[in-house]
XYZ file of C-alpha atoms in Angstrom:
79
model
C 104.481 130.987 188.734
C 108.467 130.802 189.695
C 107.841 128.846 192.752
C 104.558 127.310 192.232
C 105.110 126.967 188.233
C 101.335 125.231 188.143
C 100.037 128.435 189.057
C 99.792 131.574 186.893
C 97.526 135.133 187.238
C 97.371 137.988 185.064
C 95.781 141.662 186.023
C 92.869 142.922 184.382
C 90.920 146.410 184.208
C 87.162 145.734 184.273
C 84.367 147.897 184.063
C 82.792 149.379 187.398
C 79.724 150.957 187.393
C 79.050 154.943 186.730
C 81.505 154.283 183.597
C 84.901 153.955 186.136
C 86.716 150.784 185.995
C 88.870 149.085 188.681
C 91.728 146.796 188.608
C 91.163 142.641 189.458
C 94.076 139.935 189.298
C 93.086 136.527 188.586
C 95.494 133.657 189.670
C 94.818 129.935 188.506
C 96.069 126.539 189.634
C 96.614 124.017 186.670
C 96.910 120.434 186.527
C 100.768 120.792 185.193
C 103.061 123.121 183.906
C 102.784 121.994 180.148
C 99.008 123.772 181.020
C 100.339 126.608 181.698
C 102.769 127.196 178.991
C 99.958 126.774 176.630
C 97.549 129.297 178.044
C 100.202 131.647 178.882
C 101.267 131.565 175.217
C 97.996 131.615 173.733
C 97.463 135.085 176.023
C 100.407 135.999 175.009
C 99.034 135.426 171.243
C 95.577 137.249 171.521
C 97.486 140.457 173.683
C 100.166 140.788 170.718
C 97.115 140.671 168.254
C 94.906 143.118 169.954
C 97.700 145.576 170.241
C 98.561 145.466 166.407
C 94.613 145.469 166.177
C 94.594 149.119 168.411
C 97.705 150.206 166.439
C 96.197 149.888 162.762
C 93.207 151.718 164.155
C 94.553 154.970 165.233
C 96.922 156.413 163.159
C 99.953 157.795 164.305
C 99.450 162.028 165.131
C 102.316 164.003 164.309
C 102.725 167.357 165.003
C 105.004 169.074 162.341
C 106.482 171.573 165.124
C 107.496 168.177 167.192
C 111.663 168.403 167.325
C 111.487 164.111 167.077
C 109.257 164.787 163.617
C 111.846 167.347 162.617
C 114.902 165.076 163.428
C 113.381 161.899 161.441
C 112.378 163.801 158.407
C 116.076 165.178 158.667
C 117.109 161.417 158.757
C 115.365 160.966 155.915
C 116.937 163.362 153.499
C 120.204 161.864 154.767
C 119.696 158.451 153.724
């Protein structure tokens, strides 16, 4: 993409059989660059998404013994 800027790839993990994965990288040749500003910012859009998506469903563990738990809920009562 910084020489060829028609071009762009991403890497993927895919399933393998037997339950394993493996990792595949895609690259793609576009008609123009304005191409692949659009796709790269609509993967961009759907990878931001899916993340807040994978964040909302598991929710946070704390341990109450953790010294970074300890230090914010000392932050806390200082504000």
């Amino acid at each position: 993409g910084i020489r060829h800027v028609d071009h762009f790839g991403f890497i993927c993990r895919e399933s393998s059989g037997g339950g394993g994965f493996h990792f595949v990288c895609y690259v793609f040749q576009c008609t123009n660059e304005a191409l692949v500003d659009e796709i790269m910012m609509t993967l961009k859009q759907a990878f931001t998404v899916a993340a807040v998506q994978q964040t909302a469903k598991a929710p946070a563990q704390l341990c109450e013994g953790c010294p970074l738990q300890g230090l914010h809920k000392l932050c806390e009562r200082i504000e």
